[in-house]
Amino acid sequence: MNDLLFTPGPVAVPQPVLDELAKPIIHHRTKAFQAIFADLNRQLQQLFGTTGPVLSIAGSGTTSYEAAQLCLATPGSTVLSIAGGKFGERWQDIYDVYAPHLNLTNIKINHDWGTPAPLDEIKAALDEHDNVSAIAVVHSETSTATATDIQAIAELTRNHPTALLIVDGITSVGAFPCPMDDWGIDCLVTGSQKAMMLPPGLGYVGLGPRALARLDAIDHDLPAYNLDLRKWVKAHAKDDVPFTPPVSLIRAQHVALKLILEGEGQLAGQHQRTQSLAAATRAALQAADLKLISSSPSDSVTGAYYPDGITDAARASIRDAFGAHLAGGQDGRGAKWKGQIFRISHMGDVDPPKTRTALDAILQTFKSPQHDTALAAFDNGFSEPA
Amino acid sequence: MNDLLFTPGPVAVPQPVLDELAKPIIHHRTKAFQAIFADLNRQLQQLFGTTGPVLSIAGSGTTSYEAAQLCLATPGSTVLSIAGGKFGERWQDIYDVYAPHLNLTNIKINHDWGTPAPLDEIKAALDEHDNVSAIAVVHSETSTATATDIQAIAELTRNHPTALLIVDGITSVGAFPCPMDDWGIDCLVTGSQKAMMLPPGLGYVGLGPRALARLDAIDHDLPAYNLDLRKWVKAHAKDDVPFTPPVSLIRAQHVALKLILEGEGQLAGQHQRTQSLAAATRAALQAADLKLISSSPSDSVTGAYYPDGITDAARASIRDAFGAHLAGGQDGRGAKWKGQIFRISHMGDVDPPKTRTALDAILQTFKSPQHDTALAAFDNGFSEPA
């Protein structure tokens, strides 16, 4: 039996998407592939809420975010990198890697794990430094199941003469709203194995007009070949890619986005279902007296501390006994959460009955005295019955 | 109907490999995935002929080759880049990109398209420069269907105090012999969508002891995060990867390599079949008075000039009428072969009957007076009847 995946990436992939992966390979320089890719590009624009290009880049979400950080940083400038979890810390590390090559000053704003990015500190840093070329911030910090108010940060950024806002939307895009153009996000990145409902292997980079202008104006030696976004933007204008693309994943992404964009309630329906599932899950865990790890919970993943005396072994036994694969905690500079927490994803091929099964397994394993109350809280958490 | 792919990447993928892609996603941090990945690592070592690690990196073959070039270049050194085709030219471009950041002198040796890399010029360059840190060379230049004597270049390199040999094996590994350790290759790179019989999306980097020592000794700021091979080597020692891997492609690669390594005659059998198919194809084209594009033909792909007055339109009509998808020519700095040539791949899910069908289609379309003679030459080109 295959495990039900409740990990926040990779996620369970719907069967029609898996089936597409098994189709014979088509060549990428054919009208058949180009028609699919052109349509995928339109789907991605709809998903990202932008009229700008959304690039599809082979690799992990990290590859794509690195490309954005690297290509949008102005040499000699200041960059702001905001971290309250493992992924924000990764983007800080990436600026550190390129700082000596691009003469960057990397100002790191660190906030407590489980809290959203601090608007006041970001505003102060933007006010203090007029040479900020980019700010890297996480919309949904997967390691802490925490959402940050990107719209507010975008407003701050718009008051700065040069700062481009680069948003890690890896566990937000497709799960809850992050409209690039409406909010004024300059660059939005996600990965395939999250709310995009695909296996890992593709990343996406959406670029707004200011980001495109920044790329156009590059007159320095960029230390990148494959990740030089100018190549990708140029090819994208012809619905093409500069290097052989993962044709199977591209075709499957086209099918997965059809499920999202043409499913019940379309994109708003998908957001509503994710939000509803997250809210009901939080209600259940809280009814069971489990403490959430976040003061600003993300709707794509929910995290809670283990009850006293229980560690990752409990999570393993849930997997073995119930086939529900939950995620554990991760260690970073700001916190050590391995063995301390569990996380349950609301992305991919999950639904209320499956999530209820996972919660039932958790509550049984933790021998929760509130087992029945918690499941009732889950059931009542939906406007429509689960 | 799906086209029969005779393009030198992506290639047709065998059905059992496609079927594996359609299986439910498993998480990469599980014993089930780690067992597959560990076994894949052993398969890759067998395929590469090395006791060193062979890294599996999400992206295109270009991504992996770029990582090797970038990470193995010593700052302030000279690098040699050899090109007689589009891909060799790409590796020259990549060194140009990093030259200002690593203070590299990029010595480019260009040879005529369709000829192998010139040993005498390479020897002279290695003799002249004692500070060469790496030499980039293509084993099978896909754009010109040309093989180069890598064993001889490896011998030259071994007489140099510091030069590491980085081989583009993108259309050789799995198709014909390129034993890393026996020949003394320091770094061997390939991509998934060629003789590895997978869709595009993965690249592979094999590292010998000198390359590993070079990585260990890095004490400069490397302008790379995702492509910093030190991360990948460290994770590989635990049969792990530093970033979420394309789990579906990894599992399918495991199945594809089983087909190759455990098929009839094992790896040697696969090489023999590819060689035999290539030899018979060349015999057929020559019997039809078509001129081969290479003086040193590769066994993974065969190329010939179009007969007078025929261009890419003929290739398109072959595809439309016969469902056989051949490749055309590519343009580069050294030659402009678009519209001049066609190429037929011997990699992936092809066999003598399928290739015979493609040749039949070509000969019919070109109205070859030697149609029957050429097909007889193909049939006679096998020790066993096709």
PDB file of N, CA and C in Angstrom, chain B residues 242-299:
ATOM      1  N   PRO B 242      20.985  17.032  -1.549  1.00  0.00           N
ATOM      2  CA  PRO B 242      20.821  18.224  -0.708  1.00  0.00           C
ATOM      3  C   PRO B 242      19.484  18.936  -0.888  1.00  0.00           C
ATOM      4  N   PHE B 243      18.816  18.715  -2.045  1.00  0.00           N
ATOM      5  CA  PHE B 243      17.544  19.390  -2.306  1.00  0.00           C
ATOM      6  C   PHE B 243      16.523  18.356  -2.763  1.00  0.00           C
ATOM      7  N   THR B 244      15.244  18.679  -2.581  1.00  0.00           N
ATOM      8  CA  THR B 244      14.192  17.746  -2.983  1.00  0.00           C
ATOM      9  C   THR B 244      14.459  17.219  -4.387  1.00  0.00           C
ATOM     10  N   PRO B 245      14.638  15.916  -4.549  1.00  0.00           N
ATOM     11  CA  PRO B 245      14.956  15.361  -5.864  1.00  0.00           C
ATOM     12  C   PRO B 245      13.686  15.095  -6.664  1.00  0.00           C
ATOM     13  N   PRO B 246      13.804  14.979  -8.004  1.00  0.00           N
ATOM     14  CA  PRO B 246      12.647  14.601  -8.823  1.00  0.00           C
ATOM     15  C   PRO B 246      12.376  13.112  -8.620  1.00  0.00           C
ATOM     16  N   VAL B 247      11.609  12.789  -7.571  1.00  0.00           N
ATOM     17  CA  VAL B 247      11.469  11.391  -7.132  1.00  0.00           C
ATOM     18  C   VAL B 247      10.953  10.472  -8.240  1.00  0.00           C
ATOM     19  N   SER B 248      10.051  10.963  -9.061  1.00  0.00           N
ATOM     20  CA  SER B 248       9.499  10.113 -10.120  1.00  0.00           C
ATOM     21  C   SER B 248      10.571   9.749 -11.137  1.00  0.00           C
ATOM     22  N   LEU B 249      11.349  10.743 -11.551  1.00  0.00           N
ATOM     23  CA  LEU B 249      12.401  10.490 -12.537  1.00  0.00           C
ATOM     24  C   LEU B 249      13.472   9.566 -11.959  1.00  0.00           C
ATOM     25  N   ILE B 250      13.779   9.746 -10.689  1.00  0.00           N
ATOM     26  CA  ILE B 250      14.797   8.893 -10.037  1.00  0.00           C
ATOM     27  C   ILE B 250      14.324   7.442 -10.045  1.00  0.00           C
ATOM     28  N   ARG B 251      13.067   7.235  -9.684  1.00  0.00           N
ATOM     29  CA  ARG B 251      12.548   5.858  -9.679  1.00  0.00           C
ATOM     30  C   ARG B 251      12.537   5.271 -11.085  1.00  0.00           C
ATOM     31  N   ALA B 252      12.143   6.083 -12.048  1.00  0.00           N
ATOM     32  CA  ALA B 252      12.100   5.598 -13.433  1.00  0.00           C
ATOM     33  C   ALA B 252      13.516   5.324 -13.949  1.00  0.00           C
ATOM     34  N   GLN B 253      14.474   6.148 -13.497  1.00  0.00           N
ATOM     35  CA  GLN B 253      15.856   5.905 -13.923  1.00  0.00           C
ATOM     36  C   GLN B 253      16.353   4.558 -13.387  1.00  0.00           C
ATOM     37  N   HIS B 254      15.950   4.255 -12.184  1.00  0.00           N
ATOM     38  CA  HIS B 254      16.313   2.967 -11.585  1.00  0.00           C
ATOM     39  C   HIS B 254      15.794   1.810 -12.447  1.00  0.00           C
ATOM     40  N   VAL B 255      14.577   1.954 -12.944  1.00  0.00           N
ATOM     41  CA  VAL B 255      13.991   0.913 -13.808  1.00  0.00           C
ATOM     42  C   VAL B 255      14.710   0.869 -15.160  1.00  0.00           C
ATOM     43  N   ALA B 256      14.985   2.032 -15.729  1.00  0.00           N
ATOM     44  CA  ALA B 256      15.652   2.074 -17.043  1.00  0.00           C
ATOM     45  C   ALA B 256      17.049   1.450 -16.963  1.00  0.00           C
ATOM     46  N   LEU B 257      17.754   1.721 -15.879  1.00  0.00           N
ATOM     47  CA  LEU B 257      19.111   1.160 -15.766  1.00  0.00           C
ATOM     48  C   LEU B 257      19.074  -0.344 -15.526  1.00  0.00           C
ATOM     49  N   LYS B 258      18.016  -0.811 -14.885  1.00  0.00           N
ATOM     50  CA  LYS B 258      17.842  -2.273 -14.782  1.00  0.00           C
ATOM     51  C   LYS B 258      17.717  -2.883 -16.166  1.00  0.00           C
ATOM     52  N   LEU B 259      16.925  -2.243 -17.021  1.00  0.00           N
ATOM     53  CA  LEU B 259      16.769  -2.756 -18.392  1.00  0.00           C
ATOM     54  C   LEU B 259      18.127  -2.833 -19.091  1.00  0.00           C
ATOM     55  N   ILE B 260      18.949  -1.817 -18.882  1.00  0.00           N
ATOM     56  CA  ILE B 260      20.260  -1.790 -19.555  1.00  0.00           C
ATOM     57  C   ILE B 260      21.236  -2.767 -18.903  1.00  0.00           C
ATOM     58  N   LEU B 261      21.337  -2.707 -17.588  1.00  0.00           N
ATOM     59  CA  LEU B 261      22.406  -3.455 -16.895  1.00  0.00           C
ATOM     60  C   LEU B 261      22.065  -4.923 -16.699  1.00  0.00           C
ATOM     61  N   GLU B 262      20.775  -5.239 -16.734  1.00  0.00           N
ATOM     62  CA  GLU B 262      20.377  -6.631 -16.536  1.00  0.00           C
ATOM     63  C   GLU B 262      19.744  -7.214 -17.802  1.00  0.00           C
ATOM     64  N   GLY B 263      19.748  -6.447 -18.893  1.00  0.00           N
ATOM     65  CA  GLY B 263      19.211  -6.939 -20.160  1.00  0.00           C
ATOM     66  C   GLY B 263      20.175  -7.909 -20.824  1.00  0.00           C
ATOM     67  N   GLU B 264      19.799  -8.340 -22.017  1.00  0.00           N
ATOM     68  CA  GLU B 264      20.617  -9.336 -22.734  1.00  0.00           C
ATOM     69  C   GLU B 264      22.043  -8.804 -22.948  1.00  0.00           C
ATOM     70  N   GLY B 265      23.014  -9.547 -22.463  1.00  0.00           N
ATOM     71  CA  GLY B 265      24.405  -9.138 -22.622  1.00  0.00           C
ATOM     72  C   GLY B 265      24.816  -8.009 -21.697  1.00  0.00           C
ATOM     73  N   GLN B 266      23.902  -7.591 -20.837  1.00  0.00           N
ATOM     74  CA  GLN B 266      24.147  -6.508 -19.878  1.00  0.00           C
ATOM     75  C   GLN B 266      24.658  -5.235 -20.585  1.00  0.00           C
ATOM     76  N   LEU B 267      25.517  -4.463 -19.922  1.00  0.00           N
ATOM     77  CA  LEU B 267      25.946  -3.194 -20.513  1.00  0.00           C
ATOM     78  C   LEU B 267      26.664  -3.418 -21.843  1.00  0.00           C
ATOM     79  N   ALA B 268      27.505  -4.441 -21.908  1.00  0.00           N
ATOM     80  CA  ALA B 268      28.230  -4.729 -23.154  1.00  0.00           C
ATOM     81  C   ALA B 268      27.246  -5.057 -24.278  1.00  0.00           C
ATOM     82  N   GLY B 269      26.171  -5.747 -23.928  1.00  0.00           N
ATOM     83  CA  GLY B 269      25.146  -6.067 -24.922  1.00  0.00           C
ATOM     84  C   GLY B 269      24.476  -4.807 -25.450  1.00  0.00           C
ATOM     85  N   GLN B 270      24.199  -3.881 -24.545  1.00  0.00           N
ATOM     86  CA  GLN B 270      23.586  -2.605 -24.949  1.00  0.00           C
ATOM     87  C   GLN B 270      24.525  -1.840 -25.889  1.00  0.00           C
ATOM     88  N   HIS B 271      25.809  -1.793 -25.525  1.00  0.00           N
ATOM     89  CA  HIS B 271      26.796  -1.134 -26.387  1.00  0.00           C
ATOM     90  C   HIS B 271      26.851  -1.801 -27.757  1.00  0.00           C
ATOM     91  N   GLN B 272      26.851  -3.132 -27.741  1.00  0.00           N
ATOM     92  CA  GLN B 272      26.969  -3.872 -29.004  1.00  0.00           C
ATOM     93  C   GLN B 272      25.761  -3.592 -29.896  1.00  0.00           C
ATOM     94  N   ARG B 273      24.565  -3.586 -29.303  1.00  0.00           N
ATOM     95  CA  ARG B 273      23.355  -3.339 -30.095  1.00  0.00           C
ATOM     96  C   ARG B 273      23.369  -1.935 -30.702  1.00  0.00           C
ATOM     97  N   THR B 274      23.811  -0.961 -29.884  1.00  0.00           N
ATOM     98  CA  THR B 274      23.865   0.422 -30.387  1.00  0.00           C
ATOM     99  C   THR B 274      24.880   0.535 -31.522  1.00  0.00           C
ATOM    100  N   GLN B 275      26.038  -0.070 -31.314  1.00  0.00           N
ATOM    101  CA  GLN B 275      27.114  -0.015 -32.312  1.00  0.00           C
ATOM    102  C   GLN B 275      26.648  -0.654 -33.624  1.00  0.00           C
ATOM    103  N   SER B 276      25.989  -1.779 -33.476  1.00  0.00           N
ATOM    104  CA  SER B 276      25.536  -2.543 -34.624  1.00  0.00           C
ATOM    105  C   SER B 276      24.469  -1.767 -35.411  1.00  0.00           C
ATOM    106  N   LEU B 277      23.565  -1.151 -34.692  1.00  0.00           N
ATOM    107  CA  LEU B 277      22.508  -0.361 -35.320  1.00  0.00           C
ATOM    108  C   LEU B 277      23.103   0.842 -36.058  1.00  0.00           C
ATOM    109  N   ALA B 278      24.097   1.464 -35.431  1.00  0.00           N
ATOM    110  CA  ALA B 278      24.755   2.620 -36.049  1.00  0.00           C
ATOM    111  C   ALA B 278      25.497   2.194 -37.308  1.00  0.00           C
ATOM    112  N   ALA B 279      26.212   1.085 -37.230  1.00  0.00           N
ATOM    113  CA  ALA B 279      26.999   0.619 -38.382  1.00  0.00           C
ATOM    114  C   ALA B 279      26.070   0.285 -39.552  1.00  0.00           C
ATOM    115  N   ALA B 280      24.973  -0.390 -39.264  1.00  0.00           N
ATOM    116  CA  ALA B 280      24.030  -0.759 -40.321  1.00  0.00           C
ATOM    117  C   ALA B 280      23.374   0.487 -40.926  1.00  0.00           C
ATOM    118  N   THR B 281      23.088   1.476 -40.081  1.00  0.00           N
ATOM    119  CA  THR B 281      22.484   2.727 -40.573  1.00  0.00           C
ATOM    120  C   THR B 281      23.455   3.462 -41.498  1.00  0.00           C
ATOM    121  N   ARG B 282      24.702   3.531 -41.066  1.00  0.00           N
ATOM    122  CA  ARG B 282      25.711   4.190 -41.921  1.00  0.00           C
ATOM    123  C   ARG B 282      25.841   3.458 -43.254  1.00  0.00           C
ATOM    124  N   ALA B 283      25.848   2.113 -43.197  1.00  0.00           N
ATOM    125  CA  ALA B 283      25.972   1.321 -44.431  1.00  0.00           C
ATOM    126  C   ALA B 283      24.813   1.628 -45.374  1.00  0.00           C
ATOM    127  N   ALA B 284      23.614   1.746 -44.809  1.00  0.00           N
ATOM    128  CA  ALA B 284      22.438   2.024 -45.631  1.00  0.00           C
ATOM    129  C   ALA B 284      22.533   3.409 -46.277  1.00  0.00           C
ATOM    130  N   LEU B 285      22.904   4.408 -45.484  1.00  0.00           N
ATOM    131  CA  LEU B 285      22.960   5.777 -46.019  1.00  0.00           C
ATOM    132  C   LEU B 285      24.043   5.896 -47.080  1.00  0.00           C
ATOM    133  N   GLN B 286      25.154   5.221 -46.843  1.00  0.00           N
ATOM    134  CA  GLN B 286      26.241   5.288 -47.827  1.00  0.00           C
ATOM    135  C   GLN B 286      25.873   4.533 -49.108  1.00  0.00           C
ATOM    136  N   ALA B 287      25.167   3.415 -48.929  1.00  0.00           N
ATOM    137  CA  ALA B 287      24.707   2.675 -50.123  1.00  0.00           C
ATOM    138  C   ALA B 287      23.736   3.518 -50.947  1.00  0.00           C
ATOM    139  N   ALA B 288      23.090   4.468 -50.272  1.00  0.00           N
ATOM    140  CA  ALA B 288      22.162   5.358 -50.974  1.00  0.00           C
ATOM    141  C   ALA B 288      22.862   6.625 -51.475  1.00  0.00           C
ATOM    142  N   ASP B 289      24.190   6.613 -51.416  1.00  0.00           N
ATOM    143  CA  ASP B 289      25.001   7.756 -51.876  1.00  0.00           C
ATOM    144  C   ASP B 289      24.763   9.031 -51.070  1.00  0.00           C
ATOM    145  N   LEU B 290      24.314   8.883 -49.847  1.00  0.00           N
ATOM    146  CA  LEU B 290      24.183  10.064 -48.986  1.00  0.00           C
ATOM    147  C   LEU B 290      25.519  10.255 -48.262  1.00  0.00           C
ATOM    148  N   LYS B 291      25.929  11.504 -48.119  1.00  0.00           N
ATOM    149  CA  LYS B 291      27.225  11.798 -47.523  1.00  0.00           C
ATOM    150  C   LYS B 291      27.075  11.988 -46.010  1.00  0.00           C
ATOM    151  N   LEU B 292      27.830  11.221 -45.240  1.00  0.00           N
ATOM    152  CA  LEU B 292      27.793  11.358 -43.781  1.00  0.00           C
ATOM    153  C   LEU B 292      28.401  12.699 -43.373  1.00  0.00           C
ATOM    154  N   ILE B 293      27.880  13.251 -42.266  1.00  0.00           N
ATOM    155  CA  ILE B 293      28.389  14.573 -41.837  1.00  0.00           C
ATOM    156  C   ILE B 293      29.678  14.451 -41.039  1.00  0.00           C
ATOM    157  N   SER B 294      30.025  13.237 -40.631  1.00  0.00           N
ATOM    158  CA  SER B 294      31.189  13.090 -39.751  1.00  0.00           C
ATOM    159  C   SER B 294      32.247  12.180 -40.341  1.00  0.00           C
ATOM    160  N   SER B 295      33.508  12.572 -40.133  1.00  0.00           N
ATOM    161  CA  SER B 295      34.636  11.717 -40.518  1.00  0.00           C
ATOM    162  C   SER B 295      34.954  10.719 -39.410  1.00  0.00           C
ATOM    163  N   SER B 296      34.289  10.887 -38.256  1.00  0.00           N
ATOM    164  CA  SER B 296      34.544  10.010 -37.110  1.00  0.00           C
ATOM    165  C   SER B 296      33.200   9.754 -36.415  1.00  0.00           C
ATOM    166  N   PRO B 297      32.362   8.952 -37.080  1.00  0.00           N
ATOM    167  CA  PRO B 297      30.961   8.886 -36.645  1.00  0.00           C
ATOM    168  C   PRO B 297      30.774   8.330 -35.228  1.00  0.00           C
ATOM    169  N   SER B 298      29.890   8.950 -34.514  1.00  0.00           N
ATOM    170  CA  SER B 298      29.465   8.458 -33.202  1.00  0.00           C
ATOM    171  C   SER B 298      28.497   7.299 -33.404  1.00  0.00           C
ATOM    172  N   ASP B 299      28.482   6.360 -32.459  1.00  0.00           N
ATOM    173  CA  ASP B 299      27.542   5.244 -32.565  1.00  0.00           C
ATOM    174  C   ASP B 299      26.166   5.558 -31.969  1.00  0.00           C
TER     175      ASP B 299
END
